[in-house]
Amino acid sequence: MKIAFFDSGIGGLSVLHHAMKILPHEEFIFFADEDNVPYGTKSPEEVLACVDEAFKFLIAQNVGAIVVACNTATSVAVQTMREKYSLPIIGMEPALKVALDFFPNKKVLVAATAITVNGKKIHRLIKNLRAENLTELKALPRLVEFAEQLEFNSAAVEKYLRTELAAYDWKNFSSLVLGCTHFNYFKDTFKKILPPHMKILDGNAGTVNELIRRANLKSERTEKIFPVEFFYSGRKVTDAAELLRLKKFLRRLEKMYTL
Ligand code: DGL
């Protein structure tokens, strides 16, 4: 069974990267909507239209499950897609519950895109966890642009994050939750800026575990390893320079993986 990972851009590679470690014998395709990235600064209607197009393409590839490896697309469109299609559709959820389970009385900063922090989905999650007084939300849209340009730990990235995170009194916080898959590329700079007690949590393991459960994947080991197929907005990536670009992202994610 082919499993699709879908994102507005290359952020979702972080979820795929984790899945490739946990499920090395599954067949994956990755769809980055490079013609339409970023989603986070668009209107919800525009994002829904982009997701709808991407799903039409993925369904035509006969995939058996789709991981929406994008918090923004999940926030806007996952419900509609589940109503439309019957295959397992797995979305992203910011790891707020994980943070609060570990540190029930400390605050959590959830960093995401503007659509995600303003969307109903995150506010419903906060309400369900009764975490209204323990959660702060912050949009960091420029990180999406930096990531797409392969700009990971430049002086400009550090300056941007130092400015955006300057106002927080970190002694009241336990964790930074990465609520956008593009933010996984910047774990080293977050670590550099934040005090050492701050945990940095992503939703990648939670999403892959949910994929295993929902798609009923067995950890059967076949000898065959399938190469991942990559698509940019419906075009198969075959160009050597583009494949090298994707390799650079995966190399960066490998570096960030154990941070
Ligand atoms: N990677 C996406 C997310 O997880 C969105 C980035 C964007 O396109 O703005 O929210």
PDB file of C-alpha atoms and ligand atoms in Angstrom:
ATOM      1  CA  MET A   1       0.000   0.000   0.000  1.00  0.00           C
ATOM      2  CA  LYS A   2       1.339   3.411  -0.991  1.00  0.00           C
ATOM      3  CA  ILE A   3       1.201   6.035   1.747  1.00  0.00           C
ATOM      4  CA  ALA A   4       1.186   9.720   0.826  1.00  0.00           C
ATOM      5  CA  PHE A   5       2.693  12.524   2.874  1.00  0.00           C
ATOM      6  CA  PHE A   6       1.373  15.926   1.919  1.00  0.00           C
ATOM      7  CA  ASP A   7       2.474  19.433   2.888  1.00  0.00           C
ATOM      8  CA  SER A   8       2.336  22.961   1.500  1.00  0.00           C
ATOM      9  CA  GLY A   9       6.087  22.625   1.008  1.00  0.00           C
ATOM     10  CA  ILE A  10       9.053  20.840   2.485  1.00  0.00           C
ATOM     11  CA  GLY A  11       7.998  20.988   6.162  1.00  0.00           C
ATOM     12  CA  GLY A  12       6.205  17.653   5.893  1.00  0.00           C
ATOM     13  CA  LEU A  13       9.503  15.985   5.036  1.00  0.00           C
ATOM     14  CA  SER A  14      10.136  16.026   8.794  1.00  0.00           C
ATOM     15  CA  VAL A  15       7.184  13.677   9.331  1.00  0.00           C
ATOM     16  CA  LEU A  16       8.203  11.511   6.376  1.00  0.00           C
ATOM     17  CA  HIS A  17      11.781  11.411   7.701  1.00  0.00           C
ATOM     18  CA  HIS A  18      10.517   9.988  11.002  1.00  0.00           C
ATOM     19  CA  ALA A  19       8.220   7.516   9.190  1.00  0.00           C
ATOM     20  CA  MET A  20      11.135   6.272   7.071  1.00  0.00           C
ATOM     21  CA  LYS A  21      12.933   5.334  10.296  1.00  0.00           C
ATOM     22  CA  ILE A  22       9.965   3.671  11.978  1.00  0.00           C
ATOM     23  CA  LEU A  23       8.453   2.052   8.871  1.00  0.00           C
ATOM     24  CA  PRO A  24      11.399   1.443   6.522  1.00  0.00           C
ATOM     25  CA  HIS A  25       9.563  -1.140   4.437  1.00  0.00           C
ATOM     26  CA  GLU A  26       6.499   0.905   3.550  1.00  0.00           C
ATOM     27  CA  GLU A  27       6.057   2.601   0.177  1.00  0.00           C
ATOM     28  CA  PHE A  28       5.885   6.394   0.489  1.00  0.00           C
ATOM     29  CA  ILE A  29       5.161   9.261  -1.824  1.00  0.00           C
ATOM     30  CA  PHE A  30       5.707  12.870  -0.829  1.00  0.00           C
ATOM     31  CA  PHE A  31       3.698  15.773  -2.235  1.00  0.00           C
ATOM     32  CA  ALA A  32       4.922  19.329  -1.620  1.00  0.00           C
ATOM     33  CA  ASP A  33       2.565  21.995  -2.962  1.00  0.00           C
ATOM     34  CA  GLU A  34       5.528  24.132  -4.018  1.00  0.00           C
ATOM     35  CA  ASP A  35       3.398  26.223  -6.427  1.00  0.00           C
ATOM     36  CA  ASN A  36       1.262  27.432  -3.526  1.00  0.00           C
ATOM     37  CA  VAL A  37       3.547  27.523  -0.473  1.00  0.00           C
ATOM     38  CA  PRO A  38       3.121  29.231   1.989  1.00  0.00           C
ATOM     39  CA  TYR A  39      -0.358  28.239   3.100  1.00  0.00           C
ATOM     40  CA  GLY A  40      -0.128  29.948   6.495  1.00  0.00           C
ATOM     41  CA  THR A  41      -0.595  33.490   5.184  1.00  0.00           C
ATOM     42  CA  LYS A  42      -3.450  32.627   2.784  1.00  0.00           C
ATOM     43  CA  SER A  43      -7.166  32.660   3.594  1.00  0.00           C
ATOM     44  CA  PRO A  44      -8.689  29.391   4.848  1.00  0.00           C
ATOM     45  CA  GLU A  45     -10.773  29.239   1.628  1.00  0.00           C
ATOM     46  CA  GLU A  46      -7.636  29.459  -0.516  1.00  0.00           C
ATOM     47  CA  VAL A  47      -5.913  26.735   1.515  1.00  0.00           C
ATOM     48  CA  LEU A  48      -8.971  24.492   1.265  1.00  0.00           C
ATOM     49  CA  ALA A  49      -8.927  24.866  -2.537  1.00  0.00           C
ATOM     50  CA  CYS A  50      -5.195  23.947  -2.643  1.00  0.00           C
ATOM     51  CA  VAL A  51      -5.718  20.908  -0.404  1.00  0.00           C
ATOM     52  CA  ASP A  52      -8.681  19.812  -2.523  1.00  0.00           C
ATOM     53  CA  GLU A  53      -6.514  19.842  -5.674  1.00  0.00           C
ATOM     54  CA  ALA A  54      -3.675  17.980  -3.934  1.00  0.00           C
ATOM     55  CA  PHE A  55      -6.064  15.301  -2.673  1.00  0.00           C
ATOM     56  CA  LYS A  56      -7.532  14.775  -6.163  1.00  0.00           C
ATOM     57  CA  PHE A  57      -4.021  14.119  -7.424  1.00  0.00           C
ATOM     58  CA  LEU A  58      -3.084  11.806  -4.530  1.00  0.00           C
ATOM     59  CA  ILE A  59      -6.300   9.790  -4.767  1.00  0.00           C
ATOM     60  CA  ALA A  60      -5.541   9.261  -8.477  1.00  0.00           C
ATOM     61  CA  GLN A  61      -2.165   7.756  -7.444  1.00  0.00           C
ATOM     62  CA  ASN A  62      -4.082   4.982  -5.650  1.00  0.00           C
ATOM     63  CA  VAL A  63      -2.640   5.724  -2.252  1.00  0.00           C
ATOM     64  CA  GLY A  64      -4.014   3.754   0.695  1.00  0.00           C
ATOM     65  CA  ALA A  65      -3.615   6.517   3.290  1.00  0.00           C
ATOM     66  CA  ILE A  66      -2.788  10.212   3.327  1.00  0.00           C
ATOM     67  CA  VAL A  67      -0.814  11.919   6.072  1.00  0.00           C
ATOM     68  CA  VAL A  68      -1.528  15.631   6.055  1.00  0.00           C
ATOM     69  CA  ALA A  69       1.959  16.543   7.281  1.00  0.00           C
ATOM     70  CA  CYS A  70       0.978  20.186   7.606  1.00  0.00           C
ATOM     71  CA  ASN A  71      -0.666  21.718  10.649  1.00  0.00           C
ATOM     72  CA  THR A  72      -2.179  24.510   8.566  1.00  0.00           C
ATOM     73  CA  ALA A  73      -3.828  22.169   6.048  1.00  0.00           C
ATOM     74  CA  THR A  74      -4.973  19.955   8.921  1.00  0.00           C
ATOM     75  CA  SER A  75      -6.514  22.910  10.709  1.00  0.00           C
ATOM     76  CA  VAL A  76      -8.415  24.095   7.631  1.00  0.00           C
ATOM     77  CA  ALA A  77      -9.196  21.020   5.578  1.00  0.00           C
ATOM     78  CA  VAL A  78      -8.794  17.650   7.272  1.00  0.00           C
ATOM     79  CA  GLN A  79     -12.441  17.418   8.345  1.00  0.00           C
ATOM     80  CA  THR A  80     -13.728  18.236   4.855  1.00  0.00           C
ATOM     81  CA  MET A  81     -11.349  15.718   3.263  1.00  0.00           C
ATOM     82  CA  ARG A  82     -12.487  12.992   5.704  1.00  0.00           C
ATOM     83  CA  GLU A  83     -16.095  13.692   4.737  1.00  0.00           C
ATOM     84  CA  LYS A  84     -15.184  13.413   1.058  1.00  0.00           C
ATOM     85  CA  TYR A  85     -12.902  10.363   1.043  1.00  0.00           C
ATOM     86  CA  SER A  86     -13.062   7.101   2.946  1.00  0.00           C
ATOM     87  CA  LEU A  87      -9.348   6.221   3.124  1.00  0.00           C
ATOM     88  CA  PRO A  88      -7.438   6.876   6.386  1.00  0.00           C
ATOM     89  CA  ILE A  89      -6.479  10.567   6.551  1.00  0.00           C
ATOM     90  CA  ILE A  90      -4.094  11.399   9.364  1.00  0.00           C
ATOM     91  CA  GLY A  91      -3.590  15.009  10.408  1.00  0.00           C
ATOM     92  CA  MET A  92      -1.082  16.849  12.559  1.00  0.00           C
ATOM     93  CA  GLU A  93      -1.814  17.852  16.138  1.00  0.00           C
ATOM     94  CA  PRO A  94       0.521  20.169  18.059  1.00  0.00           C
ATOM     95  CA  ALA A  95       2.067  18.183  20.946  1.00  0.00           C
ATOM     96  CA  LEU A  96       0.381  20.354  23.576  1.00  0.00           C
ATOM     97  CA  LYS A  97      -1.012  17.372  25.489  1.00  0.00           C
ATOM     98  CA  VAL A  98       2.446  15.781  25.628  1.00  0.00           C
ATOM     99  CA  ALA A  99       3.889  18.996  27.100  1.00  0.00           C
ATOM    100  CA  LEU A 100       1.115  19.325  29.674  1.00  0.00           C
ATOM    101  CA  ASP A 101       1.318  15.640  30.652  1.00  0.00           C
ATOM    102  CA  PHE A 102       4.994  16.131  31.469  1.00  0.00           C
ATOM    103  CA  PHE A 103       4.649  19.526  33.143  1.00  0.00           C
ATOM    104  CA  PRO A 104       1.017  20.050  34.200  1.00  0.00           C
ATOM    105  CA  ASN A 105       1.523  23.428  35.860  1.00  0.00           C
ATOM    106  CA  LYS A 106       3.873  25.150  33.485  1.00  0.00           C
ATOM    107  CA  LYS A 107       3.015  27.209  30.429  1.00  0.00           C
ATOM    108  CA  VAL A 108       3.539  26.059  26.867  1.00  0.00           C
ATOM    109  CA  LEU A 109       4.301  28.201  23.842  1.00  0.00           C
ATOM    110  CA  VAL A 110       2.800  26.787  20.646  1.00  0.00           C
ATOM    111  CA  ALA A 111       4.501  28.276  17.587  1.00  0.00           C
ATOM    112  CA  ALA A 112       2.707  27.810  14.274  1.00  0.00           C
ATOM    113  CA  THR A 113       1.400  29.683  11.231  1.00  0.00           C
ATOM    114  CA  ALA A 114      -1.141  32.512  11.449  1.00  0.00           C
ATOM    115  CA  ILE A 115      -3.926  30.266  10.116  1.00  0.00           C
ATOM    116  CA  THR A 116      -3.192  27.616  12.745  1.00  0.00           C
ATOM    117  CA  VAL A 117      -3.001  30.001  15.710  1.00  0.00           C
ATOM    118  CA  ASN A 118      -6.210  31.760  14.628  1.00  0.00           C
ATOM    119  CA  GLY A 119      -8.032  28.558  13.685  1.00  0.00           C
ATOM    120  CA  LYS A 120     -10.854  26.871  15.602  1.00  0.00           C
ATOM    121  CA  LYS A 121      -8.994  23.561  15.803  1.00  0.00           C
ATOM    122  CA  ILE A 122      -6.176  24.708  18.120  1.00  0.00           C
ATOM    123  CA  HIS A 123      -8.610  26.640  20.324  1.00  0.00           C
ATOM    124  CA  ARG A 124     -10.781  23.509  20.629  1.00  0.00           C
ATOM    125  CA  LEU A 125      -7.720  21.488  21.644  1.00  0.00           C
ATOM    126  CA  ILE A 126      -6.723  24.068  24.274  1.00  0.00           C
ATOM    127  CA  LYS A 127     -10.278  24.093  25.635  1.00  0.00           C
ATOM    128  CA  ASN A 128     -10.486  20.275  25.752  1.00  0.00           C
ATOM    129  CA  LEU A 129      -7.211  20.168  27.678  1.00  0.00           C
ATOM    130  CA  ARG A 130      -8.464  22.979  29.957  1.00  0.00           C
ATOM    131  CA  ALA A 131      -5.210  24.743  29.143  1.00  0.00           C
ATOM    132  CA  GLU A 132      -6.480  28.252  28.427  1.00  0.00           C
ATOM    133  CA  ASN A 133      -4.259  29.744  31.136  1.00  0.00           C
ATOM    134  CA  LEU A 134      -1.288  27.579  30.297  1.00  0.00           C
ATOM    135  CA  THR A 135      -1.039  28.066  26.534  1.00  0.00           C
ATOM    136  CA  GLU A 136       0.390  30.934  24.522  1.00  0.00           C
ATOM    137  CA  LEU A 137       0.230  30.992  20.735  1.00  0.00           C
ATOM    138  CA  LYS A 138       2.741  32.602  18.418  1.00  0.00           C
ATOM    139  CA  ALA A 139       2.827  32.873  14.630  1.00  0.00           C
ATOM    140  CA  LEU A 140       6.320  32.669  13.096  1.00  0.00           C
ATOM    141  CA  PRO A 141       5.567  32.981   9.366  1.00  0.00           C
ATOM    142  CA  ARG A 142       9.079  33.917   8.249  1.00  0.00           C
ATOM    143  CA  LEU A 143      10.419  30.522   9.293  1.00  0.00           C
ATOM    144  CA  VAL A 144       8.424  28.969   6.451  1.00  0.00           C
ATOM    145  CA  GLU A 145      10.173  31.262   3.929  1.00  0.00           C
ATOM    146  CA  PHE A 146      13.593  30.647   5.479  1.00  0.00           C
ATOM    147  CA  ALA A 147      13.077  26.880   5.349  1.00  0.00           C
ATOM    148  CA  GLU A 148      11.925  26.872   1.729  1.00  0.00           C
ATOM    149  CA  GLN A 149      15.108  28.783   0.824  1.00  0.00           C
ATOM    150  CA  LEU A 150      17.297  26.256   2.684  1.00  0.00           C
ATOM    151  CA  GLU A 151      18.253  29.033   5.105  1.00  0.00           C
ATOM    152  CA  PHE A 152      18.410  27.182   8.406  1.00  0.00           C
ATOM    153  CA  ASN A 153      20.834  28.748  10.864  1.00  0.00           C
ATOM    154  CA  SER A 154      21.871  32.078   9.376  1.00  0.00           C
ATOM    155  CA  ALA A 155      22.312  35.310  11.339  1.00  0.00           C
ATOM    156  CA  ALA A 156      18.964  36.470   9.870  1.00  0.00           C
ATOM    157  CA  VAL A 157      17.151  33.409  11.262  1.00  0.00           C
ATOM    158  CA  GLU A 158      18.679  33.923  14.686  1.00  0.00           C
ATOM    159  CA  LYS A 159      17.864  37.643  14.705  1.00  0.00           C
ATOM    160  CA  TYR A 160      14.262  36.961  13.690  1.00  0.00           C
ATOM    161  CA  LEU A 161      13.747  34.366  16.403  1.00  0.00           C
ATOM    162  CA  ARG A 162      15.493  36.410  19.098  1.00  0.00           C
ATOM    163  CA  THR A 163      13.208  39.355  18.287  1.00  0.00           C
ATOM    164  CA  GLU A 164      10.014  37.296  18.147  1.00  0.00           C
ATOM    165  CA  LEU A 165      10.761  35.381  21.363  1.00  0.00           C
ATOM    166  CA  ALA A 166      12.158  38.299  23.394  1.00  0.00           C
ATOM    167  CA  ALA A 167       8.969  39.081  25.315  1.00  0.00           C
ATOM    168  CA  TYR A 168       8.454  35.718  27.038  1.00  0.00           C
ATOM    169  CA  ASP A 169       9.321  35.106  30.672  1.00  0.00           C
ATOM    170  CA  TRP A 170      10.664  31.584  30.178  1.00  0.00           C
ATOM    171  CA  LYS A 171      10.768  30.665  33.862  1.00  0.00           C
ATOM    172  CA  ASN A 172       6.977  30.189  33.664  1.00  0.00           C
ATOM    173  CA  PHE A 173       7.237  27.883  30.636  1.00  0.00           C
ATOM    174  CA  SER A 174       8.209  24.231  30.259  1.00  0.00           C
ATOM    175  CA  SER A 175       8.087  23.748  26.510  1.00  0.00           C
ATOM    176  CA  LEU A 176       7.996  25.098  23.033  1.00  0.00           C
ATOM    177  CA  VAL A 177       5.634  23.086  20.849  1.00  0.00           C
ATOM    178  CA  LEU A 178       6.372  23.200  17.120  1.00  0.00           C
ATOM    179  CA  GLY A 179       2.927  23.553  15.569  1.00  0.00           C
ATOM    180  CA  CYS A 180       4.219  23.867  12.017  1.00  0.00           C
ATOM    181  CA  THR A 181       6.196  21.143  10.314  1.00  0.00           C
ATOM    182  CA  HIS A 182       8.527  23.699   8.679  1.00  0.00           C
ATOM    183  CA  PHE A 183       9.807  24.673  12.143  1.00  0.00           C
ATOM    184  CA  ASN A 184      11.643  21.356  12.597  1.00  0.00           C
ATOM    185  CA  TYR A 185      14.541  22.754  10.540  1.00  0.00           C
ATOM    186  CA  PHE A 186      15.323  25.328  13.234  1.00  0.00           C
ATOM    187  CA  LYS A 187      15.636  23.220  16.379  1.00  0.00           C
ATOM    188  CA  ASP A 188      19.304  24.167  16.842  1.00  0.00           C
ATOM    189  CA  THR A 189      18.577  27.915  16.771  1.00  0.00           C
ATOM    190  CA  PHE A 190      15.603  27.496  19.122  1.00  0.00           C
ATOM    191  CA  LYS A 191      17.880  25.580  21.460  1.00  0.00           C
ATOM    192  CA  LYS A 192      20.521  28.289  21.280  1.00  0.00           C
ATOM    193  CA  ILE A 193      18.044  31.033  22.153  1.00  0.00           C
ATOM    194  CA  LEU A 194      15.859  29.327  24.757  1.00  0.00           C
ATOM    195  CA  PRO A 195      17.025  28.569  28.303  1.00  0.00           C
ATOM    196  CA  PRO A 196      18.213  24.981  28.863  1.00  0.00           C
ATOM    197  CA  HIS A 197      15.117  23.848  30.802  1.00  0.00           C
ATOM    198  CA  MET A 198      12.875  24.430  27.763  1.00  0.00           C
ATOM    199  CA  LYS A 199      11.772  21.263  25.935  1.00  0.00           C
ATOM    200  CA  ILE A 200      11.186  21.474  22.206  1.00  0.00           C
ATOM    201  CA  LEU A 201       8.389  19.142  21.115  1.00  0.00           C
ATOM    202  CA  ASP A 202       7.146  18.263  17.652  1.00  0.00           C
ATOM    203  CA  GLY A 203       4.134  16.218  16.575  1.00  0.00           C
ATOM    204  CA  ASN A 204       5.974  13.843  14.246  1.00  0.00           C
ATOM    205  CA  ALA A 205       6.063  10.687  16.388  1.00  0.00           C
ATOM    206  CA  GLY A 206       2.423  11.164  17.406  1.00  0.00           C
ATOM    207  CA  THR A 207       1.369  11.463  13.769  1.00  0.00           C
ATOM    208  CA  VAL A 208       3.325   8.391  12.615  1.00  0.00           C
ATOM    209  CA  ASN A 209       1.911   6.354  15.528  1.00  0.00           C
ATOM    210  CA  GLU A 210      -1.564   7.453  14.492  1.00  0.00           C
ATOM    211  CA  LEU A 211      -0.785   6.404  10.887  1.00  0.00           C
ATOM    212  CA  ILE A 212       0.246   2.937  12.098  1.00  0.00           C
ATOM    213  CA  ARG A 213      -2.966   2.629  14.108  1.00  0.00           C
ATOM    214  CA  ARG A 214      -5.394   4.055  11.536  1.00  0.00           C
ATOM    215  CA  ALA A 215      -3.899   2.334   8.483  1.00  0.00           C
ATOM    216  CA  ASN A 216      -3.413  -0.859  10.487  1.00  0.00           C
ATOM    217  CA  LEU A 217       0.242  -1.161   9.456  1.00  0.00           C
ATOM    218  CA  LYS A 218       2.118  -4.220  10.624  1.00  0.00           C
ATOM    219  CA  SER A 219       5.827  -3.989  11.185  1.00  0.00           C
ATOM    220  CA  GLU A 220       6.346  -6.957   8.819  1.00  0.00           C
ATOM    221  CA  ARG A 221       9.791  -6.899   7.326  1.00  0.00           C
ATOM    222  CA  THR A 222      10.025  -7.552   3.624  1.00  0.00           C
ATOM    223  CA  GLU A 223      13.342  -7.391   1.854  1.00  0.00           C
ATOM    224  CA  LYS A 224      12.088  -4.731  -0.475  1.00  0.00           C
ATOM    225  CA  ILE A 225      12.863  -1.100   0.217  1.00  0.00           C
ATOM    226  CA  PHE A 226      10.868   1.296  -1.949  1.00  0.00           C
ATOM    227  CA  PRO A 227      12.458   4.564  -3.048  1.00  0.00           C
ATOM    228  CA  VAL A 228      10.302   7.560  -2.073  1.00  0.00           C
ATOM    229  CA  GLU A 229       8.602   9.277  -5.006  1.00  0.00           C
ATOM    230  CA  PHE A 230       8.524  13.068  -4.758  1.00  0.00           C
ATOM    231  CA  PHE A 231       5.994  15.407  -6.363  1.00  0.00           C
ATOM    232  CA  TYR A 232       5.899  19.203  -6.501  1.00  0.00           C
ATOM    233  CA  SER A 233       2.242  20.229  -6.933  1.00  0.00           C
ATOM    234  CA  GLY A 234       1.470  17.161  -9.022  1.00  0.00           C
ATOM    235  CA  ARG A 235       4.689  17.076 -11.083  1.00  0.00           C
ATOM    236  CA  LYS A 236       7.014  14.172 -10.386  1.00  0.00           C
ATOM    237  CA  VAL A 237      10.441  15.415  -9.302  1.00  0.00           C
ATOM    238  CA  THR A 238      13.055  13.866 -11.582  1.00  0.00           C
ATOM    239  CA  ASP A 239      15.453  16.767 -12.100  1.00  0.00           C
ATOM    240  CA  ALA A 240      18.843  16.070 -10.465  1.00  0.00           C
ATOM    241  CA  ALA A 241      19.112  19.585  -8.979  1.00  0.00           C
ATOM    242  CA  GLU A 242      15.665  19.295  -7.390  1.00  0.00           C
ATOM    243  CA  LEU A 243      16.400  15.832  -6.030  1.00  0.00           C
ATOM    244  CA  LEU A 244      19.608  17.233  -4.541  1.00  0.00           C
ATOM    245  CA  ARG A 245      17.581  20.053  -2.931  1.00  0.00           C
ATOM    246  CA  LEU A 246      15.335  17.443  -1.298  1.00  0.00           C
ATOM    247  CA  LYS A 247      18.375  15.482  -0.142  1.00  0.00           C
ATOM    248  CA  LYS A 248      19.717  18.628   1.558  1.00  0.00           C
ATOM    249  CA  PHE A 249      16.455  19.007   3.480  1.00  0.00           C
ATOM    250  CA  LEU A 250      16.580  15.381   4.588  1.00  0.00           C
ATOM    251  CA  ARG A 251      20.213  15.779   5.644  1.00  0.00           C
ATOM    252  CA  ARG A 252      19.269  18.813   7.723  1.00  0.00           C
ATOM    253  CA  LEU A 253      16.397  16.873   9.332  1.00  0.00           C
ATOM    254  CA  GLU A 254      18.760  14.046  10.220  1.00  0.00           C
ATOM    255  CA  LYS A 255      20.911  16.604  12.069  1.00  0.00           C
ATOM    256  CA  MET A 256      17.905  18.046  13.911  1.00  0.00           C
ATOM    257  CA  TYR A 257      16.442  14.595  14.692  1.00  0.00           C
ATOM    258  CA  THR A 258      18.110  13.957  18.019  1.00  0.00           C
ATOM    259  CA  LEU A 259      18.091  17.556  19.281  1.00  0.00           C
TER     260      LEU A 259
HETATM  261  N1  DGL B   1       4.167  23.223   7.042  1.00  0.00           N
HETATM  262  C1  DGL B   1       2.951  23.872   7.297  1.00  0.00           C
HETATM  263  C2  DGL B   1       2.415  23.622   8.701  1.00  0.00           C
HETATM  264  O1  DGL B   1       2.757  22.656   9.314  1.00  0.00           O
HETATM  265  C3  DGL B   1       2.620  25.225   6.792  1.00  0.00           C
HETATM  266  C4  DGL B   1       3.621  26.172   6.288  1.00  0.00           C
HETATM  267  C5  DGL B   1       2.986  27.170   5.340  1.00  0.00           C
HETATM  268  O2  DGL B   1       2.779  26.770   4.203  1.00  0.00           O
HETATM  269  O3  DGL B   1       2.702  28.303   5.747  1.00  0.00           O
HETATM  270  O4  DGL B   1       1.610  24.372   9.183  1.00  0.00           O
END
